[in-house]
Amino acid sequence: MLGIVGAGKGTQAKKLSGHIGVPHISTGDIFREAVKNRTELGLKAQKIMDGGGLVPDDIVIEIVKERLAESDIAGGYIFDGFPRTINQAEKFDRIDDIDRVYYISIPEEESVQRLKGRRLCSLCRRQYNVYLNKDINGKCPECGGKLIARPDDKEETVIVRIKNYIKETKPLINYYKNQNKLIKIDGNRTIEEVFNSIIDRLPGS
Ligand code: AMP
């Protein structure tokens, strides 16, 4: 899944993972877990993430390799938030083959707006948006956990993340277009509509 922050990569990757039964691999989730567990990686990543920067490519490639050493990926996997730089993509091309890249496209102004409203359940990690789920009241409707904003969703951090996306990640659109792997999906629609477009463009459909 490729797209600007807030495009809905995580939401769609999770839904697709349930639909086709292959794991969803989010490098952001791996880093957040490491931060929570205060591992060496977590301590390194936290400062970078909180400032809206990108974790160095070599570290990212190492954690991706570690994740792909697990047995559950035998039937395939869905990346969300990786690769994020041309260097990561080139390095990954030497590790495995990406079949398709779903580029979820939304306007940049929409990205800022969505992240302002994003909330995460502190217990089950489900994600909500206060603009879309108007009746949530600081509590997760699924498990009752407290809803929190991600520390890197602060407006000033979001601006840095968007700048980094434009400079480092956006070039991947052409990179994968040139490899004939890119499928552009209009992300400025409901979650279900976006998901249906992805399903319609799965291999074999
Ligand atoms: P995400 O949940 O995908 O928005 O990722 C949260 C943060 O984790 C990013 O803002 C980066 O600081 C870091 N991160 C996640 N994936 C990568 C990646 N592939 N390359 C570099 N940094 C990453």
PDB file of C-alpha atoms and ligand atoms in Angstrom:
ATOM      1  CA  MET A   1       0.000   0.000   0.000  1.00  0.00           C
ATOM      2  CA  LEU A   2       1.453   3.323  -1.059  1.00  0.00           C
ATOM      3  CA  GLY A   3       0.100   6.778  -0.298  1.00  0.00           C
ATOM      4  CA  ILE A   4       0.456   9.964   1.713  1.00  0.00           C
ATOM      5  CA  VAL A   5       0.019   9.810   5.503  1.00  0.00           C
ATOM      6  CA  GLY A   6      -3.664   9.449   6.287  1.00  0.00           C
ATOM      7  CA  ALA A   7      -4.554   8.013   2.865  1.00  0.00           C
ATOM      8  CA  GLY A   8      -5.960   4.904   4.522  1.00  0.00           C
ATOM      9  CA  LYS A   9      -3.141   2.438   3.851  1.00  0.00           C
ATOM     10  CA  GLY A  10      -3.399   0.798   7.276  1.00  0.00           C
ATOM     11  CA  THR A  11      -7.185   0.605   7.208  1.00  0.00           C
ATOM     12  CA  GLN A  12      -7.232  -0.975   3.754  1.00  0.00           C
ATOM     13  CA  ALA A  13      -4.254  -3.276   4.433  1.00  0.00           C
ATOM     14  CA  LYS A  14      -6.002  -4.672   7.540  1.00  0.00           C
ATOM     15  CA  LYS A  15      -9.241  -5.249   5.645  1.00  0.00           C
ATOM     16  CA  LEU A  16      -7.422  -6.869   2.757  1.00  0.00           C
ATOM     17  CA  SER A  17      -5.442  -9.045   5.127  1.00  0.00           C
ATOM     18  CA  GLY A  18      -8.724 -10.386   6.570  1.00  0.00           C
ATOM     19  CA  HIS A  19     -10.169 -10.846   3.100  1.00  0.00           C
ATOM     20  CA  ILE A  20      -7.336 -12.774   1.467  1.00  0.00           C
ATOM     21  CA  GLY A  21      -5.874 -14.313   4.618  1.00  0.00           C
ATOM     22  CA  VAL A  22      -2.280 -13.112   4.427  1.00  0.00           C
ATOM     23  CA  PRO A  23      -0.532 -11.032   7.109  1.00  0.00           C
ATOM     24  CA  HIS A  24      -0.475  -7.253   7.119  1.00  0.00           C
ATOM     25  CA  ILE A  25       3.029  -5.976   7.797  1.00  0.00           C
ATOM     26  CA  SER A  26       3.210  -2.384   8.983  1.00  0.00           C
ATOM     27  CA  THR A  27       6.735  -1.150   9.661  1.00  0.00           C
ATOM     28  CA  GLY A  28       5.154   1.717  11.655  1.00  0.00           C
ATOM     29  CA  ASP A  29       3.386  -0.839  13.912  1.00  0.00           C
ATOM     30  CA  ILE A  30       6.662  -2.742  14.378  1.00  0.00           C
ATOM     31  CA  PHE A  31       8.385   0.477  15.456  1.00  0.00           C
ATOM     32  CA  ARG A  32       5.486   1.496  17.748  1.00  0.00           C
ATOM     33  CA  GLU A  33       5.617  -1.928  19.399  1.00  0.00           C
ATOM     34  CA  ALA A  34       9.377  -1.547  19.906  1.00  0.00           C
ATOM     35  CA  VAL A  35       8.824   1.913  21.436  1.00  0.00           C
ATOM     36  CA  LYS A  36       6.186   0.486  23.787  1.00  0.00           C
ATOM     37  CA  ASN A  37       8.518  -2.336  24.868  1.00  0.00           C
ATOM     38  CA  ARG A  38      11.438   0.081  25.236  1.00  0.00           C
ATOM     39  CA  THR A  39      13.769  -2.109  23.189  1.00  0.00           C
ATOM     40  CA  GLU A  40      17.020  -0.742  21.782  1.00  0.00           C
ATOM     41  CA  LEU A  41      15.321  -0.333  18.394  1.00  0.00           C
ATOM     42  CA  GLY A  42      12.386   1.395  20.061  1.00  0.00           C
ATOM     43  CA  LEU A  43      14.576   3.919  21.829  1.00  0.00           C
ATOM     44  CA  LYS A  44      16.302   4.761  18.532  1.00  0.00           C
ATOM     45  CA  ALA A  45      13.061   4.952  16.568  1.00  0.00           C
ATOM     46  CA  GLN A  46      11.061   6.985  19.080  1.00  0.00           C
ATOM     47  CA  LYS A  47      12.916  10.278  18.666  1.00  0.00           C
ATOM     48  CA  ILE A  48      12.782  10.011  14.888  1.00  0.00           C
ATOM     49  CA  MET A  49       9.105   9.082  14.800  1.00  0.00           C
ATOM     50  CA  ASP A  50       8.045  11.786  17.247  1.00  0.00           C
ATOM     51  CA  GLY A  51       9.740  14.386  15.056  1.00  0.00           C
ATOM     52  CA  GLY A  52       8.053  13.057  11.912  1.00  0.00           C
ATOM     53  CA  GLY A  53      11.317  11.811  10.368  1.00  0.00           C
ATOM     54  CA  LEU A  54      12.089   8.538   8.652  1.00  0.00           C
ATOM     55  CA  VAL A  55      13.941   5.713  10.379  1.00  0.00           C
ATOM     56  CA  PRO A  56      17.255   5.047   8.517  1.00  0.00           C
ATOM     57  CA  ASP A  57      16.903   2.646   5.582  1.00  0.00           C
ATOM     58  CA  ASP A  58      19.361   0.048   6.922  1.00  0.00           C
ATOM     59  CA  ILE A  59      17.406  -0.334  10.168  1.00  0.00           C
ATOM     60  CA  VAL A  60      14.123  -0.604   8.250  1.00  0.00           C
ATOM     61  CA  ILE A  61      15.508  -3.264   5.894  1.00  0.00           C
ATOM     62  CA  GLU A  62      16.798  -5.285   8.856  1.00  0.00           C
ATOM     63  CA  ILE A  63      13.423  -5.318  10.635  1.00  0.00           C
ATOM     64  CA  VAL A  64      11.652  -6.212   7.385  1.00  0.00           C
ATOM     65  CA  LYS A  65      14.053  -9.130   6.834  1.00  0.00           C
ATOM     66  CA  GLU A  66      13.433 -10.299  10.406  1.00  0.00           C
ATOM     67  CA  ARG A  67       9.675 -10.116   9.914  1.00  0.00           C
ATOM     68  CA  LEU A  68       9.871 -12.051   6.638  1.00  0.00           C
ATOM     69  CA  ALA A  69      11.783 -14.834   8.401  1.00  0.00           C
ATOM     70  CA  GLU A  70       8.558 -15.772  10.219  1.00  0.00           C
ATOM     71  CA  SER A  71       6.565 -18.706   8.859  1.00  0.00           C
ATOM     72  CA  ASP A  72       3.188 -16.958   8.480  1.00  0.00           C
ATOM     73  CA  ILE A  73       4.304 -15.141   5.321  1.00  0.00           C
ATOM     74  CA  ALA A  74       4.551 -18.303   3.218  1.00  0.00           C
ATOM     75  CA  GLY A  75       1.298 -17.483   1.348  1.00  0.00           C
ATOM     76  CA  GLY A  76       2.175 -13.840   0.790  1.00  0.00           C
ATOM     77  CA  TYR A  77       1.900 -10.592   2.723  1.00  0.00           C
ATOM     78  CA  ILE A  78       0.733  -6.998   2.478  1.00  0.00           C
ATOM     79  CA  PHE A  79       3.137  -4.164   3.223  1.00  0.00           C
ATOM     80  CA  ASP A  80       1.829  -0.950   4.709  1.00  0.00           C
ATOM     81  CA  GLY A  81       4.308   1.915   5.063  1.00  0.00           C
ATOM     82  CA  PHE A  82       7.140   0.061   3.388  1.00  0.00           C
ATOM     83  CA  PRO A  83       9.040   0.805   1.215  1.00  0.00           C
ATOM     84  CA  ARG A  84       9.131   4.520   1.903  1.00  0.00           C
ATOM     85  CA  THR A  85      12.237   5.527  -0.036  1.00  0.00           C
ATOM     86  CA  ILE A  86      13.705   4.580  -3.430  1.00  0.00           C
ATOM     87  CA  ASN A  87      16.693   3.101  -1.584  1.00  0.00           C
ATOM     88  CA  GLN A  88      14.393   0.814   0.474  1.00  0.00           C
ATOM     89  CA  ALA A  89      12.575  -0.243  -2.701  1.00  0.00           C
ATOM     90  CA  GLU A  90      15.815  -1.042  -4.520  1.00  0.00           C
ATOM     91  CA  LYS A  91      17.116  -2.989  -1.554  1.00  0.00           C
ATOM     92  CA  PHE A  92      13.848  -4.889  -1.258  1.00  0.00           C
ATOM     93  CA  ASP A  93      13.906  -5.758  -4.969  1.00  0.00           C
ATOM     94  CA  ARG A  94      16.952  -7.871  -4.120  1.00  0.00           C
ATOM     95  CA  ILE A  95      15.064  -9.672  -1.318  1.00  0.00           C
ATOM     96  CA  ASP A  96      11.665 -10.494  -2.838  1.00  0.00           C
ATOM     97  CA  ASP A  97       9.290  -9.532  -5.609  1.00  0.00           C
ATOM     98  CA  ILE A  98       6.404  -7.141  -5.005  1.00  0.00           C
ATOM     99  CA  ASP A  99       3.446  -8.223  -7.204  1.00  0.00           C
ATOM    100  CA  ARG A 100       1.291  -5.112  -7.039  1.00  0.00           C
ATOM    101  CA  VAL A 101       1.388  -1.676  -5.545  1.00  0.00           C
ATOM    102  CA  TYR A 102      -1.929  -0.059  -4.643  1.00  0.00           C
ATOM    103  CA  TYR A 103      -1.388   3.667  -4.630  1.00  0.00           C
ATOM    104  CA  ILE A 104      -4.204   5.212  -2.575  1.00  0.00           C
ATOM    105  CA  SER A 105      -4.487   8.792  -3.711  1.00  0.00           C
ATOM    106  CA  ILE A 106      -5.990  11.639  -1.633  1.00  0.00           C
ATOM    107  CA  PRO A 107      -5.409  15.417  -1.774  1.00  0.00           C
ATOM    108  CA  GLU A 108      -2.697  16.744   0.569  1.00  0.00           C
ATOM    109  CA  GLU A 109      -5.194  19.000   2.444  1.00  0.00           C
ATOM    110  CA  GLU A 110      -7.305  15.933   3.156  1.00  0.00           C
ATOM    111  CA  SER A 111      -4.263  14.223   4.693  1.00  0.00           C
ATOM    112  CA  VAL A 112      -3.812  16.944   7.360  1.00  0.00           C
ATOM    113  CA  GLN A 113      -7.528  16.960   8.137  1.00  0.00           C
ATOM    114  CA  ARG A 114      -7.737  13.177   8.527  1.00  0.00           C
ATOM    115  CA  LEU A 115      -4.734  12.951  10.833  1.00  0.00           C
ATOM    116  CA  LYS A 116      -6.120  15.704  13.061  1.00  0.00           C
ATOM    117  CA  GLY A 117      -9.157  13.512  13.719  1.00  0.00           C
ATOM    118  CA  ARG A 118      -7.363  10.189  14.041  1.00  0.00           C
ATOM    119  CA  ARG A 119      -7.591   8.320  17.360  1.00  0.00           C
ATOM    120  CA  LEU A 120      -6.114   5.005  18.375  1.00  0.00           C
ATOM    121  CA  CYS A 121      -7.430   2.664  21.060  1.00  0.00           C
ATOM    122  CA  SER A 122      -4.758   2.349  23.743  1.00  0.00           C
ATOM    123  CA  LEU A 123      -5.790  -1.268  24.398  1.00  0.00           C
ATOM    124  CA  CYS A 124      -6.779  -2.994  21.144  1.00  0.00           C
ATOM    125  CA  ARG A 125      -5.045  -0.504  18.746  1.00  0.00           C
ATOM    126  CA  ARG A 126      -8.187  -0.153  16.601  1.00  0.00           C
ATOM    127  CA  GLN A 127      -8.250   3.125  14.771  1.00  0.00           C
ATOM    128  CA  TYR A 128     -11.052   5.681  14.531  1.00  0.00           C
ATOM    129  CA  ASN A 129     -11.611   9.142  13.185  1.00  0.00           C
ATOM    130  CA  VAL A 130     -13.594  11.644  15.213  1.00  0.00           C
ATOM    131  CA  TYR A 131     -14.918  13.229  11.993  1.00  0.00           C
ATOM    132  CA  LEU A 132     -16.262   9.916  10.711  1.00  0.00           C
ATOM    133  CA  ASN A 133     -17.280   8.251  14.001  1.00  0.00           C
ATOM    134  CA  LYS A 134     -19.009  11.243  15.539  1.00  0.00           C
ATOM    135  CA  ASP A 135     -20.585   9.270  18.373  1.00  0.00           C
ATOM    136  CA  ILE A 136     -17.344   7.924  19.893  1.00  0.00           C
ATOM    137  CA  ASN A 137     -16.733   9.578  23.209  1.00  0.00           C
ATOM    138  CA  GLY A 138     -13.081   9.093  24.048  1.00  0.00           C
ATOM    139  CA  LYS A 139     -13.673   5.346  24.475  1.00  0.00           C
ATOM    140  CA  CYS A 140     -13.214   2.477  22.044  1.00  0.00           C
ATOM    141  CA  PRO A 141     -16.667   1.184  20.975  1.00  0.00           C
ATOM    142  CA  GLU A 142     -15.192  -2.343  20.662  1.00  0.00           C
ATOM    143  CA  CYS A 143     -13.277  -2.833  23.914  1.00  0.00           C
ATOM    144  CA  GLY A 144     -13.864   0.289  26.015  1.00  0.00           C
ATOM    145  CA  GLY A 145     -10.163   1.253  25.956  1.00  0.00           C
ATOM    146  CA  LYS A 146      -9.143   4.906  26.107  1.00  0.00           C
ATOM    147  CA  LEU A 147      -8.792   6.569  22.700  1.00  0.00           C
ATOM    148  CA  ILE A 148      -5.603   8.565  22.206  1.00  0.00           C
ATOM    149  CA  ALA A 149      -4.074  10.654  19.417  1.00  0.00           C
ATOM    150  CA  ARG A 150      -0.800   9.300  18.006  1.00  0.00           C
ATOM    151  CA  PRO A 151       2.093  11.497  19.215  1.00  0.00           C
ATOM    152  CA  ASP A 152       3.181  11.947  15.585  1.00  0.00           C
ATOM    153  CA  ASP A 153      -0.281  13.161  14.521  1.00  0.00           C
ATOM    154  CA  LYS A 154       0.336  16.627  16.019  1.00  0.00           C
ATOM    155  CA  GLU A 155      -0.116  19.245  13.280  1.00  0.00           C
ATOM    156  CA  GLU A 156       3.533  20.380  13.226  1.00  0.00           C
ATOM    157  CA  THR A 157       4.724  16.755  13.007  1.00  0.00           C
ATOM    158  CA  VAL A 158       2.196  15.962  10.298  1.00  0.00           C
ATOM    159  CA  ILE A 159       3.633  18.810   8.211  1.00  0.00           C
ATOM    160  CA  VAL A 160       7.142  17.268   8.483  1.00  0.00           C
ATOM    161  CA  ARG A 161       5.736  13.824   7.615  1.00  0.00           C
ATOM    162  CA  ILE A 162       3.999  15.198   4.539  1.00  0.00           C
ATOM    163  CA  LYS A 163       7.205  16.965   3.439  1.00  0.00           C
ATOM    164  CA  ASN A 164       9.098  13.685   3.861  1.00  0.00           C
ATOM    165  CA  TYR A 165       6.421  11.843   1.916  1.00  0.00           C
ATOM    166  CA  ILE A 166       6.703  14.294  -0.993  1.00  0.00           C
ATOM    167  CA  LYS A 167      10.510  14.185  -1.047  1.00  0.00           C
ATOM    168  CA  GLU A 168      11.227  10.537  -0.235  1.00  0.00           C
ATOM    169  CA  THR A 169       8.149   8.410  -0.871  1.00  0.00           C
ATOM    170  CA  LYS A 170       6.292  10.049  -3.764  1.00  0.00           C
ATOM    171  CA  PRO A 171       9.071   9.111  -6.237  1.00  0.00           C
ATOM    172  CA  LEU A 172       8.034   5.484  -5.634  1.00  0.00           C
ATOM    173  CA  ILE A 173       4.896   6.159  -7.711  1.00  0.00           C
ATOM    174  CA  ASN A 174       7.018   6.417 -10.855  1.00  0.00           C
ATOM    175  CA  TYR A 175       9.375   3.694  -9.683  1.00  0.00           C
ATOM    176  CA  TYR A 176       6.538   1.159  -9.566  1.00  0.00           C
ATOM    177  CA  LYS A 177       4.766   2.642 -12.596  1.00  0.00           C
ATOM    178  CA  ASN A 178       7.927   1.902 -14.568  1.00  0.00           C
ATOM    179  CA  GLN A 179       7.815  -1.670 -13.279  1.00  0.00           C
ATOM    180  CA  ASN A 180       4.146  -1.954 -14.396  1.00  0.00           C
ATOM    181  CA  LYS A 181       3.076  -2.705 -10.839  1.00  0.00           C
ATOM    182  CA  LEU A 182       1.200   0.440  -9.898  1.00  0.00           C
ATOM    183  CA  ILE A 183      -2.566   0.501  -9.474  1.00  0.00           C
ATOM    184  CA  LYS A 184      -3.977   3.916  -8.626  1.00  0.00           C
ATOM    185  CA  ILE A 185      -6.995   3.917  -6.327  1.00  0.00           C
ATOM    186  CA  ASP A 186      -9.048   7.022  -5.546  1.00  0.00           C
ATOM    187  CA  GLY A 187      -8.826   7.185  -1.747  1.00  0.00           C
ATOM    188  CA  ASN A 188     -11.162  10.134  -1.353  1.00  0.00           C
ATOM    189  CA  ARG A 189     -14.236   7.923  -0.910  1.00  0.00           C
ATOM    190  CA  THR A 190     -15.720   5.807   1.862  1.00  0.00           C
ATOM    191  CA  ILE A 191     -13.648   2.983   3.351  1.00  0.00           C
ATOM    192  CA  GLU A 192     -15.950   0.414   1.702  1.00  0.00           C
ATOM    193  CA  GLU A 193     -15.784   2.059  -1.716  1.00  0.00           C
ATOM    194  CA  VAL A 194     -11.994   2.192  -1.616  1.00  0.00           C
ATOM    195  CA  PHE A 195     -11.860  -1.417  -0.449  1.00  0.00           C
ATOM    196  CA  ASN A 196     -14.158  -2.585  -3.257  1.00  0.00           C
ATOM    197  CA  SER A 197     -11.907  -0.912  -5.830  1.00  0.00           C
ATOM    198  CA  ILE A 198      -8.931  -2.767  -4.385  1.00  0.00           C
ATOM    199  CA  ILE A 199     -10.778  -6.094  -4.406  1.00  0.00           C
ATOM    200  CA  ASP A 200     -11.778  -5.496  -8.043  1.00  0.00           C
ATOM    201  CA  ARG A 201      -8.122  -5.143  -8.961  1.00  0.00           C
ATOM    202  CA  LEU A 202      -6.725  -8.164  -7.115  1.00  0.00           C
ATOM    203  CA  PRO A 203      -4.703 -10.655  -9.156  1.00  0.00           C
ATOM    204  CA  GLY A 204      -7.077 -13.104 -10.845  1.00  0.00           C
ATOM    205  CA  SER A 205     -10.215 -10.919 -10.561  1.00  0.00           C
TER     206      SER A 205
HETATM  207  P1  AMP B   1       3.299   4.818   9.887  1.00  0.00           P
HETATM  208  O1  AMP B   1       2.531   4.127  10.951  1.00  0.00           O
HETATM  209  O2  AMP B   1       3.450   3.978   8.639  1.00  0.00           O
HETATM  210  O3  AMP B   1       2.784   6.195   9.581  1.00  0.00           O
HETATM  211  O4  AMP B   1       4.796   4.995  10.449  1.00  0.00           O
HETATM  212  C1  AMP B   1       5.053   5.771  11.599  1.00  0.00           C
HETATM  213  C2  AMP B   1       6.500   6.262  11.615  1.00  0.00           C
HETATM  214  O5  AMP B   1       7.383   5.117  11.636  1.00  0.00           O
HETATM  215  C3  AMP B   1       6.937   7.044  10.373  1.00  0.00           C
HETATM  216  O6  AMP B   1       6.586   8.413  10.448  1.00  0.00           O
HETATM  217  C4  AMP B   1       8.434   6.821  10.404  1.00  0.00           C
HETATM  218  O7  AMP B   1       9.068   7.622  11.385  1.00  0.00           O
HETATM  219  C5  AMP B   1       8.542   5.363  10.849  1.00  0.00           C
HETATM  220  N1  AMP B   1       8.514   4.435   9.687  1.00  0.00           N
HETATM  221  C6  AMP B   1       7.557   3.497   9.420  1.00  0.00           C
HETATM  222  N2  AMP B   1       7.855   2.837   8.296  1.00  0.00           N
HETATM  223  C7  AMP B   1       9.014   3.354   7.831  1.00  0.00           C
HETATM  224  C8  AMP B   1       9.829   3.110   6.695  1.00  0.00           C
HETATM  225  N3  AMP B   1       9.516   2.166   5.793  1.00  0.00           N
HETATM  226  N4  AMP B   1      10.954   3.854   6.547  1.00  0.00           N
HETATM  227  C9  AMP B   1      11.306   4.796   7.437  1.00  0.00           C
HETATM  228  N5  AMP B   1      10.584   5.091   8.523  1.00  0.00           N
HETATM  229  C10 AMP B   1       9.448   4.388   8.729  1.00  0.00           C
END
